Coordinates of C-alpha atoms and ligand atoms in Angstrom, one line a residue:
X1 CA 20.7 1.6 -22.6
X2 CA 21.9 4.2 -20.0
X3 CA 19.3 6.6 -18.9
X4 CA 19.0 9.8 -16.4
X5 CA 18.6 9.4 -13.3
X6 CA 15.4 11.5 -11.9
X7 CA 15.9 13.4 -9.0
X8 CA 13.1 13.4 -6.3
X9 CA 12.1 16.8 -8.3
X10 CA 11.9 14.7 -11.4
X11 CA 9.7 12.4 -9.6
X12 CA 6.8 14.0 -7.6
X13 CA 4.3 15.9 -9.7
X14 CA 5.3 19.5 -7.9
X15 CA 3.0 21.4 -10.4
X16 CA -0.3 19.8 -9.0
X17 CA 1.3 18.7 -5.3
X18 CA 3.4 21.5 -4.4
X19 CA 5.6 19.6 -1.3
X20 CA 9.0 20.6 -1.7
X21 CA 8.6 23.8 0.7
X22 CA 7.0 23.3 3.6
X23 CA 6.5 27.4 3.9
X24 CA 4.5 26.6 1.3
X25 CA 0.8 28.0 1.8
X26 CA -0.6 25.9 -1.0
X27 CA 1.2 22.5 0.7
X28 CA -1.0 23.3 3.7
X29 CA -3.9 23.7 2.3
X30 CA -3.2 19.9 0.7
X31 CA -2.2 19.0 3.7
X32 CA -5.4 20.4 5.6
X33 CA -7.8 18.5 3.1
X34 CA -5.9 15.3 3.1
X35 CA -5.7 15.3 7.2
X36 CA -9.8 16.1 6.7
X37 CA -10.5 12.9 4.7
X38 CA -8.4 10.5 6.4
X39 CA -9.9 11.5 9.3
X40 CA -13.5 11.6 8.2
X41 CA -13.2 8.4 5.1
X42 CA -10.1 6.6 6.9
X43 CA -8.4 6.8 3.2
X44 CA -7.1 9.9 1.2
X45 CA -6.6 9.8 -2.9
X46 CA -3.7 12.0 -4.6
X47 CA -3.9 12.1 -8.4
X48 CA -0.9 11.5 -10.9
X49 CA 1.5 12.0 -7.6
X50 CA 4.6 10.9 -9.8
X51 CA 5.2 12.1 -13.4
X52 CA 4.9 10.4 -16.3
X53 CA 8.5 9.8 -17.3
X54 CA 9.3 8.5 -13.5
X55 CA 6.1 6.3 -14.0
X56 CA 7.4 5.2 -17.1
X57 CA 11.2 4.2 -15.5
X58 CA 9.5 2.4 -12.7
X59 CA 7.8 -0.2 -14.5
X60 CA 10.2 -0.4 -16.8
X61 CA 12.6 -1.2 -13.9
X62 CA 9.7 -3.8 -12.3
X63 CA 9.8 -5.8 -15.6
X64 CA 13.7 -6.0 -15.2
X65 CA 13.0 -8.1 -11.5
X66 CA 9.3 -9.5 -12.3
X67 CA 10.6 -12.8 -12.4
X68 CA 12.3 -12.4 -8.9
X69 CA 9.2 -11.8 -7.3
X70 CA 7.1 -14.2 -4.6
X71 CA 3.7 -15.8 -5.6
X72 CA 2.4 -15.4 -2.5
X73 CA -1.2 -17.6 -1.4
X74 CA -2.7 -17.3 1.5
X75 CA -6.0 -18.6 3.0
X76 CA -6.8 -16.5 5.9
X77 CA -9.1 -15.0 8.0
X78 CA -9.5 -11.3 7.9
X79 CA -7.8 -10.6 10.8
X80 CA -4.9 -12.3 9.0
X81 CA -5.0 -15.7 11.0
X82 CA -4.8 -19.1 9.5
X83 CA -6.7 -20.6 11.8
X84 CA -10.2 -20.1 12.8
X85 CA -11.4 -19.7 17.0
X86 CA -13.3 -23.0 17.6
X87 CA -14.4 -20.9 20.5
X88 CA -16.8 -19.0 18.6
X89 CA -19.8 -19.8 16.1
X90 CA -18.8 -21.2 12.6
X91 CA -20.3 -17.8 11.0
X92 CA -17.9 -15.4 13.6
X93 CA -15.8 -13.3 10.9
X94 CA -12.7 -15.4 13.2
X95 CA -13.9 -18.6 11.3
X96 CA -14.8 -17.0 7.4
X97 CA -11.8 -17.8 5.4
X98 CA -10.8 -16.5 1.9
X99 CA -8.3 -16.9 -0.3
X100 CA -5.4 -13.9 -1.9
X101 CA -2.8 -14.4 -4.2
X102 CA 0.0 -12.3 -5.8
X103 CA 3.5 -11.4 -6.5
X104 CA 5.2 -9.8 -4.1
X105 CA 8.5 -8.2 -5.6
X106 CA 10.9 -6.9 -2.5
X107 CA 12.8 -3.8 -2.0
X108 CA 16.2 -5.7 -2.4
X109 CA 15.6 -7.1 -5.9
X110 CA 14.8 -3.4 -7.0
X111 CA 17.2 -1.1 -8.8
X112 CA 18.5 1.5 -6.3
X113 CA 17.8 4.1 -8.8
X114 CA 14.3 3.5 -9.7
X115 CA 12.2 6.3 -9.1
X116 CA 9.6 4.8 -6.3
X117 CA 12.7 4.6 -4.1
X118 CA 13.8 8.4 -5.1
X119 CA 10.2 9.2 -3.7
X120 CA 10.4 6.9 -0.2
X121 CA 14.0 8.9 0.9
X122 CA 13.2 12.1 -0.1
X123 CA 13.0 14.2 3.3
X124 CA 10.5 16.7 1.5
X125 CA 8.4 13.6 0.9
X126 CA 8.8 12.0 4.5
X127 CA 8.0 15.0 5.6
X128 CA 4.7 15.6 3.8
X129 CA 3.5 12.2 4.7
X130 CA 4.3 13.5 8.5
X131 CA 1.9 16.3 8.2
X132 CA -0.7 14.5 6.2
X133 CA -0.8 11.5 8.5
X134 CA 0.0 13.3 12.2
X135 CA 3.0 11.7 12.7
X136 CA 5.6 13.1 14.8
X137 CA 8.3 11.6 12.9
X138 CA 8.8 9.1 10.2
X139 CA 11.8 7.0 9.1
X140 CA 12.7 4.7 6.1
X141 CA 12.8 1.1 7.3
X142 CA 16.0 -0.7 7.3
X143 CA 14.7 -3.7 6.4
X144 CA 16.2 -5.5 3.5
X145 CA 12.8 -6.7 2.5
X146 CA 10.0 -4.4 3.3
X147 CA 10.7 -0.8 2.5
X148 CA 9.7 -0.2 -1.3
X149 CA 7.7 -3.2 -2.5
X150 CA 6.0 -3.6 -6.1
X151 CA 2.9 -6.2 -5.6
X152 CA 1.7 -7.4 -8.8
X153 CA -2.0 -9.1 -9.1
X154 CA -2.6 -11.0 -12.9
X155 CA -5.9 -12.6 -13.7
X156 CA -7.4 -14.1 -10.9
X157 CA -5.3 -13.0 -8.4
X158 CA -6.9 -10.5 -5.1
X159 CA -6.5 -9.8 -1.8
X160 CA -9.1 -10.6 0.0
X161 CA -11.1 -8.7 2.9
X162 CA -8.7 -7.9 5.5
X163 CA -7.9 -5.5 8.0
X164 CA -4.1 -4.6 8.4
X165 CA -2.4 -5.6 11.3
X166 CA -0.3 -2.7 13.3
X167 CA 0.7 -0.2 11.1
X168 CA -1.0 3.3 12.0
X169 CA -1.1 4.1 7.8
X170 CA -0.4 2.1 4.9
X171 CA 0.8 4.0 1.6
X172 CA 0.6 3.0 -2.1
X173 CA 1.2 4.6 -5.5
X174 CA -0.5 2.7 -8.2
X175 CA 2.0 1.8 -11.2
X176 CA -0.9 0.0 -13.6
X177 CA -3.8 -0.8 -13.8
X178 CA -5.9 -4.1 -15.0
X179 CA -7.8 -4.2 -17.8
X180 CA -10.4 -5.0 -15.3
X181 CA -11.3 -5.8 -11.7
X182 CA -8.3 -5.3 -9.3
X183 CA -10.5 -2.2 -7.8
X184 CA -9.6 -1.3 -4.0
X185 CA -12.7 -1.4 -1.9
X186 CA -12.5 -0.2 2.0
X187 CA -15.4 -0.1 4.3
X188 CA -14.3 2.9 6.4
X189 CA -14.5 2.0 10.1
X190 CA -15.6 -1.0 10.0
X191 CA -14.2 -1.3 13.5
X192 CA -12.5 0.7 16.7
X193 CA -10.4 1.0 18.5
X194 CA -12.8 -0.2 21.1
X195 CA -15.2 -2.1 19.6
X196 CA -14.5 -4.9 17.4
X197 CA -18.0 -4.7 15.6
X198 CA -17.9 -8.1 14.6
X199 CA -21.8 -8.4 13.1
X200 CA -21.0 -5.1 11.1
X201 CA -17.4 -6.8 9.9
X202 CA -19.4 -10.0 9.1
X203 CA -21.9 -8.0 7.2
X204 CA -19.2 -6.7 4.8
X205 CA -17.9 -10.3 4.5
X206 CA -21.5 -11.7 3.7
X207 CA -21.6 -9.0 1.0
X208 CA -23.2 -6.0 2.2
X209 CA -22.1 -3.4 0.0
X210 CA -23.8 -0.4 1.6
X211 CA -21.1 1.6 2.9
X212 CA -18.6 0.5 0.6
X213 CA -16.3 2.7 -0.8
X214 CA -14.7 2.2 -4.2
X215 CA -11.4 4.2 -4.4
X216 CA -10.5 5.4 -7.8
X217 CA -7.3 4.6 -9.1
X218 CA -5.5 6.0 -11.7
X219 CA -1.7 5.1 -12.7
X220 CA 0.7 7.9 -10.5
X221 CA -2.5 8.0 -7.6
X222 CA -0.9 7.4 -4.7
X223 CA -3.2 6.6 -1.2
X224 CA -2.4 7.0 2.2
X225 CA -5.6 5.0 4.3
X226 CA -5.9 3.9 7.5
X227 CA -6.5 -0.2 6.9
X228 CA -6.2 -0.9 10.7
X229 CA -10.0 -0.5 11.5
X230 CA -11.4 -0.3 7.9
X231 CA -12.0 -3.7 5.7
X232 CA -10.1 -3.6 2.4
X233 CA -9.6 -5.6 -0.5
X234 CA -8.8 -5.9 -4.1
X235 CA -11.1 -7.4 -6.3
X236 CA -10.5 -10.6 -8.2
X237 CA -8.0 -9.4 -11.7
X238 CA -8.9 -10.3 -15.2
X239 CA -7.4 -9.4 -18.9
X240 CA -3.9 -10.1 -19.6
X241 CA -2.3 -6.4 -17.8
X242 CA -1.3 -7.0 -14.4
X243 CA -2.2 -4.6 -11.5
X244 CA 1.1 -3.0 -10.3
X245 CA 0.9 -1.8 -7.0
X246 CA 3.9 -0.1 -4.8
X247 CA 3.9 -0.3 -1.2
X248 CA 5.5 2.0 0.9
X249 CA 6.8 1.1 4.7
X250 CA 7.9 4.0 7.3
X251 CA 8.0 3.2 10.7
X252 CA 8.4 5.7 13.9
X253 CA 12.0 5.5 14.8
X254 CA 14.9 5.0 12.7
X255 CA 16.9 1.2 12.3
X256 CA 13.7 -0.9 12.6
X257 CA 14.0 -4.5 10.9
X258 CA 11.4 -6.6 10.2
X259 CA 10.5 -9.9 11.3
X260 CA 12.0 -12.7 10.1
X261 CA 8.7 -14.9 10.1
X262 CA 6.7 -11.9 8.7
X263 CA 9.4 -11.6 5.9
X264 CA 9.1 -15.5 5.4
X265 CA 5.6 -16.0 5.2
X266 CA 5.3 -12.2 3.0
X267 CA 8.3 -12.8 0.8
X268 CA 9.2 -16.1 1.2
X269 CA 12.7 -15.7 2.7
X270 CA 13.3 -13.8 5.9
X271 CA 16.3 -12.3 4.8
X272 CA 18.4 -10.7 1.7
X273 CA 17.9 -12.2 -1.8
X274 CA 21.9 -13.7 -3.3
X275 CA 23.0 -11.4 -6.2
X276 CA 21.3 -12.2 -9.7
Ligands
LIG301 O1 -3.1 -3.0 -3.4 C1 -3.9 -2.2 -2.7 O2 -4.5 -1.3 -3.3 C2 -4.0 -2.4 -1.2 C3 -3.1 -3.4 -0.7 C4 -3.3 -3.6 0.8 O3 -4.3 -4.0 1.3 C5 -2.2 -3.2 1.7 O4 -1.1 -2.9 1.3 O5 -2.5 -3.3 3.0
LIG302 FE1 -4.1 -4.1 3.5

């Protein structure tokens, strides 16, 4: 069946996130509150971002590839090391281990036209993601692997405690949501940029829930947070719906390619994927 293409108009939500002009007074002021909470919480939550017809294409257009994607397992410390420091006591967050699994569905086995991609080159939307995040400039990767992923969690999959490696920001736009579990928890600076803060880290990875955040998630939400210096995870999945999550990579100057061994151990090839 042939269907429209949506435009990036046809994608973003522009009645409730105004973006497209950026003379527009009421895109600063969303820009002035987002800045304020990923400052102040290290995460920032926009509600139904996309619309529901390019919602609707998307996961339509993820079922099309599902079988193309990774399982991915890890076992892994949070620091993303699979190997504890013998160096330091057995309880040192460097020696806690936990297990994460999912499907990791890359940018090369998704259609060009679906709608999440529409979003990731529009210039209005790079642009916003600027302002909201404090970045000078942004640029799609060129990466065949990493710029638009869909992760997909079923029962008993999660990601584990973790704090992410380089990247300044990390962007996602839920596409579905379990039936239950799969919530994304962050402890917001858990660390600095100084301080590792190991016995408050280890806390979090005992179980301390006290300064846990629980960051609603609706289908069409999209997040921009800071995981660099804040624990995250998702919780365990169960019920039959899978979480659908799309990922969203920009980097700081145009042309960058990823790693081959990140792209190996992340999608399980370091390059392109042959034609289906
Ligand atoms: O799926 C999520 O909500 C968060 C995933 C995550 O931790 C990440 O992309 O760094
Ligand atoms: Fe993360």
């Amino acid at each position: 069946m042939s269907r429209a293409v949506l435009r990036p108009e046809e994608v973003v939500n522009l009645e409730a996130w105004p973006i497209a002009d950026p003379a527009d007074p009421r895109r600063a002021a969303l820009v002035g509150r987002l800045r304020h909470d990923l400052d102040t919480l290290q995460y920032c939550v926009l509600p139904d971002f996309i619309t529901r017809e390019a919602l609707e294409q998307t996961i339509a257009d993820v079922r099309t590839v599902f079988e193309r994607g990774y399982r991915n397992r890890s076992h892994r410390t949070c620091y993303l090391y699979k190997k504890g420091d013998p160096s330091k006591p057995a309880d040192d967050p460097a020696n806690i281990f936990f297990d994460a699994s999912y499907r990791m569905i890359a940018n090369d086995v998704l259609p060009e036209e679906i709608p999440i991609k529409t979003l990731y080159h529009w210039p209005a939307m790079i642009r916003f993601v600027e302002d909201v995040v404090s970045a000078p400039r942004l640029f799609p990767s060129d990466d065949p692997l990493q710029p638009v992923n869909v992760v997909c969690y079923e029962a008993g999959d999660c990601s584990a405690w973790h704090f992410d490696s380089t990247s300044p920001f990390t962007m996602t736009l839920m596409l579905q949501a379990a039936e239950s579990g799969g919530e994304f928890e962050i402890v917001p600076n858990t660390r600095s940029q100084d301080d590792p803060m190991t016995a408050e880290v280890a806390k979090v990875l005992k179980g301390d829930r006290s300064r846990l955040k629980t960051v609603p998630r609706e289908p069409g939400a999209l997040v921009i947070f800071r995981g660099c210096n804040s624990l995250h995870r998702v919780t365990e999945v169960a019920g039959s719906r899978q979480r659908l999550m799309s990922v969203f990579v920009y980097e700081d100057h145009p042309g960058v390619i990823g790693d081959p061994g990140v792209n190996e151990t992340v999608y399980g090839r370091s390059g392109a994927a042959q034609p289906a």
